PDB file of C-alpha atoms in Angstrom:
ATOM      1  CA  MET R   1     -17.938  -9.011   7.516  1.00 27.00           C
ATOM      2  CA  ARG R   2     -19.377 -10.954   4.652  1.00 29.00           C
ATOM      3  CA  ASP R   3     -17.737  -8.977   1.896  1.00 36.00           C
ATOM      4  CA  CYS R   4     -14.264  -8.894   3.419  1.00 35.00           C
ATOM      5  CA  PRO R   5     -11.486 -10.857   1.762  1.00 38.00           C
ATOM      6  CA  GLN R   6     -10.130 -13.677   3.894  1.00 38.00           C
ATOM      7  CA  GLY R   7      -7.902 -12.217   6.618  1.00 38.00           C
ATOM      8  CA  VAL R   8      -9.505  -8.741   6.583  1.00 36.00           C
ATOM      9  CA  ASN R   9     -11.824  -8.096   9.485  1.00 38.00           C
ATOM     10  CA  SER R  10     -14.203  -5.294  10.314  1.00 35.00           C
ATOM     11  CA  HIS R  11     -11.514  -3.523  12.409  1.00 37.00           C
ATOM     12  CA  THR R  12      -9.132  -3.213   9.491  1.00 37.00           C
ATOM     13  CA  LYS R  13     -11.956  -2.141   7.163  1.00 36.00           C
ATOM     14  CA  THR R  14     -12.960   0.607   9.610  1.00 32.00           C
ATOM     15  CA  TYR R  15      -9.545   2.212   9.084  1.00 36.00           C
ATOM     16  CA  GLY R  16      -9.512   1.549   5.355  1.00 40.00           C
ATOM     17  CA  ILE R  17      -6.345  -0.516   5.511  1.00 41.00           C
ATOM     18  CA  LEU R  18      -6.074  -3.952   3.974  1.00 42.00           C
ATOM     19  CA  CYS R  19      -3.521  -6.063   5.800  1.00 42.00           C
ATOM     20  CA  ARG R  20      -2.559  -9.624   6.549  1.00 44.00           C
ATOM     21  CA  SER R  21      -2.198  -9.505  10.336  1.00 45.00           C
ATOM     22  CA  ALA R  22      -3.446  -7.437  13.255  1.00 48.00           C
ATOM     23  CA  ALA R  23       0.108  -6.968  14.572  1.00 50.00           C
ATOM     24  CA  THR R  24       1.310  -5.575  11.252  1.00 51.00           C
ATOM     25  CA  PHE R  25      -1.747  -3.382  11.018  1.00 52.00           C
ATOM     26  CA  ARG R  26      -1.116  -1.932  14.464  1.00 55.00           C
ATOM     27  CA  GLN R  27       2.537  -1.171  13.680  1.00 56.00           C
ATOM     28  CA  PHE R  28       1.725   0.556  10.425  1.00 58.00           C
ATOM     29  CA  ARG R  29      -1.276   2.414  11.815  1.00 56.00           C
ATOM     30  CA  VAL R  30       0.888   3.788  14.654  1.00 54.00           C
ATOM     31  CA  ALA R  31       3.412   5.088  12.079  1.00 56.00           C
ATOM     32  CA  CYS R  32       0.680   6.674   9.972  1.00 57.00           C
ATOM     33  CA  LEU R  33      -1.039   8.223  12.966  1.00 52.00           C
ATOM     34  CA  GLY R  34       2.338   9.722  13.960  1.00 51.00           C
ATOM     35  CA  MET R  35       2.530  11.295  10.487  1.00 51.00           C
ATOM     36  CA  LEU R  36      -0.975  12.758  10.945  1.00 49.00           C
ATOM     37  CA  ALA R  37      -0.021  14.154  14.334  1.00 47.00           C
ATOM     38  CA  ARG R  38       2.856  15.996  12.664  1.00 49.00           C
ATOM     39  CA  GLY R  39       0.412  17.570  10.215  1.00 47.00           C
ATOM     40  CA  ALA R  40       0.856  15.386   7.186  1.00 47.00           C
ATOM     41  CA  ARG R  41      -2.084  14.899   4.887  1.00 45.00           C
ATOM     42  CA  VAL R  42      -2.552  11.103   4.843  1.00 42.00           C
ATOM     43  CA  PRO R  43      -6.240  10.346   4.365  1.00 40.00           C
ATOM     44  CA  LEU R  44      -6.726   6.597   4.380  1.00 40.00           C
ATOM     45  CA  TYR R  45      -9.709   4.936   2.815  1.00 40.00           C
ATOM     46  CA  GLU R  46     -10.684   1.519   1.599  1.00 38.00           C
ATOM     47  CA  VAL R  47     -10.272   0.497  -2.002  1.00 38.00           C
ATOM     48  CA  SER R  48     -12.501  -2.478  -2.587  1.00 40.00           C
ATOM     49  CA  ARG R  49     -13.377  -4.379  -5.719  1.00 40.00           C
ATOM     50  CA  GLN R  50     -16.870  -4.999  -6.918  1.00 41.00           C
ATOM     51  CA  ARG R  51     -17.828  -8.224  -8.691  1.00 42.00           C
ATOM     52  CA  SER R  52     -16.869  -6.652 -12.002  1.00 49.00           C
ATOM     53  CA  GLY R  53     -13.241  -6.500 -10.854  1.00 50.00           C
ATOM     54  CA  ARG R  54     -13.193  -2.711 -11.157  1.00 52.00           C
ATOM     55  CA  VAL R  55     -12.062  -0.528  -8.282  1.00 47.00           C
ATOM     56  CA  SER R  56     -15.207   0.806  -6.630  1.00 52.00           C
ATOM     57  CA  GLN R  57     -13.849   4.330  -5.984  1.00 62.00           C
ATOM     58  CA  ASP R  58     -12.435   6.662  -8.572  1.00 80.00           C
ATOM     59  CA  VAL R  59      -8.700   6.456  -8.042  1.00 84.00           C
ATOM     60  CA  ALA R  60      -7.606   8.471 -11.078  1.00 87.00           C
ATOM     61  CA  GLY R  61      -5.012  11.014  -9.942  1.00 90.00           C
ATOM     62  CA  LYS R  62      -4.813   9.614  -6.416  1.00 91.00           C
ATOM     63  CA  VAL R  63      -1.550   8.594  -4.806  1.00 93.00           C
ATOM     64  CA  ALA R  64      -1.355   5.035  -3.532  1.00 93.00           C
ATOM     65  CA  LEU R  65       1.137   3.204  -1.323  1.00 94.00           C
ATOM     66  CA  ILE R  66       1.059  -0.566  -1.535  1.00 94.00           C
ATOM     67  CA  THR R  67       3.292  -2.365   0.961  1.00 92.00           C
ATOM     68  CA  GLY R  68       4.760  -5.684  -0.083  1.00 90.00           C
ATOM     69  CA  ALA R  69       4.094  -4.764  -3.677  1.00 92.00           C
ATOM     70  CA  SER R  70       7.079  -6.391  -5.372  1.00 91.00           C
ATOM     71  CA  ARG R  71       5.197  -9.621  -6.023  1.00 90.00           C
ATOM     72  CA  GLY R  72       1.929 -11.512  -5.688  1.00 90.00           C
ATOM     73  CA  ILE R  73      -1.218  -9.765  -4.538  1.00 89.00           C
ATOM     74  CA  GLY R  74       0.667  -6.541  -3.753  1.00 91.00           C
ATOM     75  CA  ALA R  75       2.082  -6.327  -7.296  1.00 92.00           C
ATOM     76  CA  ALA R  76      -1.343  -7.110  -8.789  1.00 91.00           C
ATOM     77  CA  THR R  77      -2.925  -4.427  -6.649  1.00 92.00           C
ATOM     78  CA  ALA R  78      -0.310  -1.873  -7.749  1.00 94.00           C
ATOM     79  CA  GLN R  79      -0.942  -2.750 -11.377  1.00 92.00           C
ATOM     80  CA  LEU R  80      -4.728  -2.549 -10.900  1.00 91.00           C
ATOM     81  CA  LEU R  81      -4.605   0.865  -9.232  1.00 93.00           C
ATOM     82  CA  ALA R  82      -2.128   2.203 -11.810  1.00 94.00           C
ATOM     83  CA  ALA R  83      -4.344   0.942 -14.629  1.00 92.00           C
ATOM     84  CA  GLN R  84      -7.186   2.923 -13.051  1.00 90.00           C
ATOM     85  CA  GLY R  85      -5.061   6.100 -13.069  1.00 93.00           C
ATOM     86  CA  ALA R  86      -3.502   6.151  -9.582  1.00 94.00           C
ATOM     87  CA  ARG R  87       0.145   7.035  -9.049  1.00 96.00           C
ATOM     88  CA  VAL R  88       1.640   4.096  -7.154  1.00 97.00           C
ATOM     89  CA  ALA R  89       4.506   3.768  -4.620  1.00 97.00           C
ATOM     90  CA  ILE R  90       5.659   0.157  -4.690  1.00 97.00           C
ATOM     91  CA  ASN R  91       7.009  -0.737  -1.266  1.00 96.00           C
ATOM     92  CA  TYR R  92       9.493  -3.550  -0.892  1.00 94.00           C
ATOM     93  CA  ARG R  93      11.775  -4.689   1.948  1.00 92.00           C
ATOM     94  CA  SER R  94      14.685  -6.342   0.243  1.00 89.00           C
ATOM     95  CA  ARG R  95      13.904  -7.294  -3.357  1.00 89.00           C
ATOM     96  CA  ALA R  96      14.610  -4.058  -5.275  1.00 93.00           C
ATOM     97  CA  ALA R  97      14.815  -5.786  -8.689  1.00 96.00           C
ATOM     98  CA  ARG R  98      11.299  -7.195  -8.304  1.00 95.00           C
ATOM     99  CA  ALA R  99       9.874  -3.792  -7.279  1.00 96.00           C
ATOM    100  CA  GLU R 100      11.745  -2.076 -10.153  1.00 97.00           C
ATOM    101  CA  LYS R 101      10.289  -4.626 -12.609  1.00 96.00           C
ATOM    102  CA  ILE R 102       6.705  -3.931 -11.425  1.00 96.00           C
ATOM    103  CA  ALA R 103       7.331  -0.155 -11.665  1.00 97.00           C
ATOM    104  CA  ALA R 104       8.703  -0.605 -15.224  1.00 96.00           C
ATOM    105  CA  GLN R 105       5.693  -2.718 -16.243  1.00 95.00           C
ATOM    106  CA  ILE R 106       3.366  -0.006 -14.903  1.00 96.00           C
ATOM    107  CA  ALA R 107       5.320   2.683 -16.810  1.00 96.00           C
ATOM    108  CA  GLU R 108       5.217   0.637 -20.019  1.00 96.00           C
ATOM    109  CA  ALA R 109       1.452   0.471 -19.672  1.00 94.00           C
ATOM    110  CA  GLY R 110       1.295   4.237 -19.313  1.00 95.00           C
ATOM    111  CA  GLY R 111       1.067   4.504 -15.523  1.00 95.00           C
ATOM    112  CA  GLU R 112       3.214   6.214 -12.976  1.00 96.00           C
ATOM    113  CA  ALA R 113       4.984   4.254 -10.216  1.00 97.00           C
ATOM    114  CA  PHE R 114       8.212   4.106  -8.306  1.00 95.00           C
ATOM    115  CA  PRO R 115       9.750   1.513  -6.006  1.00 97.00           C
ATOM    116  CA  ILE R 116      10.418   2.541  -2.440  1.00 96.00           C
ATOM    117  CA  GLN R 117      12.307   0.506   0.182  1.00 95.00           C
ATOM    118  CA  ALA R 118      11.190   0.273   3.804  1.00 93.00           C
ATOM    119  CA  ASP R 119      10.673  -2.407   6.428  1.00 90.00           C
ATOM    120  CA  VAL R 120       7.117  -1.916   7.623  1.00 86.00           C
ATOM    121  CA  THR R 121       7.997  -3.273  11.068  1.00 85.00           C
ATOM    122  CA  ASP R 122      10.383  -0.311  11.564  1.00 86.00           C
ATOM    123  CA  ALA R 123       8.369   2.814  12.431  1.00 85.00           C
ATOM    124  CA  PRO R 124      11.137   5.341  11.596  1.00 88.00           C
ATOM    125  CA  ALA R 125      11.600   3.637   8.153  1.00 90.00           C
ATOM    126  CA  VAL R 126       7.827   3.882   7.572  1.00 89.00           C
ATOM    127  CA  SER R 127       7.872   7.625   8.476  1.00 87.00           C
ATOM    128  CA  ARG R 128      10.745   8.155   6.019  1.00 91.00           C
ATOM    129  CA  MET R 129       8.899   6.233   3.297  1.00 92.00           C
ATOM    130  CA  ILE R 130       5.770   8.370   3.781  1.00 90.00           C
ATOM    131  CA  ASP R 131       7.862  11.537   3.783  1.00 90.00           C
ATOM    132  CA  GLN R 132       9.446  10.475   0.465  1.00 93.00           C
ATOM    133  CA  ILE R 133       6.030   9.890  -1.064  1.00 93.00           C
ATOM    134  CA  ILE R 134       4.719  13.233   0.145  1.00 91.00           C
ATOM    135  CA  ASP R 135       7.937  14.951  -1.124  1.00 92.00           C
ATOM    136  CA  ARG R 136       7.436  13.379  -4.532  1.00 94.00           C
ATOM    137  CA  TRP R 137       3.711  13.668  -5.010  1.00 93.00           C
ATOM    138  CA  GLY R 138       2.509  16.066  -2.304  1.00 90.00           C
ATOM    139  CA  HIS R 139       0.159  13.741  -0.455  1.00 88.00           C
ATOM    140  CA  LEU R 140      -0.953  10.179   0.098  1.00 88.00           C
ATOM    141  CA  ASP R 141      -4.524   9.144  -0.623  1.00 86.00           C
ATOM    142  CA  ILE R 142      -4.588   5.350  -0.546  1.00 87.00           C
ATOM    143  CA  LEU R 143      -2.823   2.834   1.657  1.00 86.00           C
ATOM    144  CA  VAL R 144      -2.923  -0.906   1.001  1.00 88.00           C
ATOM    145  CA  LEU R 145      -1.137  -2.774   3.757  1.00 85.00           C
ATOM    146  CA  ASN R 146      -0.168  -5.999   2.099  1.00 84.00           C
ATOM    147  CA  ALA R 147       3.302  -6.632   3.590  1.00 79.00           C
ATOM    148  CA  SER R 148       3.520  -9.566   5.977  1.00 70.00           C
ATOM    149  CA  GLY R 149       5.935  -7.936   8.379  1.00 60.00           C
ATOM    150  CA  GLY R 150       8.167 -10.998   8.301  1.00 56.00           C
ATOM    151  CA  MET R 151       5.478 -13.451   9.363  1.00 51.00           C
ATOM    152  CA  GLU R 152       6.375 -15.930   6.627  1.00 52.00           C
ATOM    153  CA  LYS R 153       9.708 -16.782   8.306  1.00 55.00           C
ATOM    154  CA  ASP R 154       7.785 -18.675  11.012  1.00 52.00           C
ATOM    155  CA  MET R 155       5.653 -20.599   8.551  1.00 48.00           C
ATOM    156  CA  PRO R 156       6.436 -24.210   7.736  1.00 50.00           C
TER     157      PRO R 156
END
């Protein structure tokens, strides 16, 4: 699709999940669909940016999970959504200090966020993560799948 960021194809846009790889997308989607099958309220929709840089949907009061959000694009996405009024779960795999720093920056700016550890390649860990978010905020509205699922270890 013309308006897709590099690495996001029409299949991932259909499900409203932004992700780096088809394999990671499939793993996470399976975990989320498992949650839906158990009756959890996990509506997923796309959050895209218009040319102005503003989020195109009203996210104020929504609950967002951003995987791989302890640095880079994931951290920037968490900060953007929080600045627009979303409550943000900052997923990280192993760098707790980075995730805590992003959550603190969001809180200092008046937003609401918390770091949450889970390896997105581990379906039971993903289910526990989603359960923790639902326990804390009652539901999950937005999912941004940014984590690489360990792909970078094979990169030169």
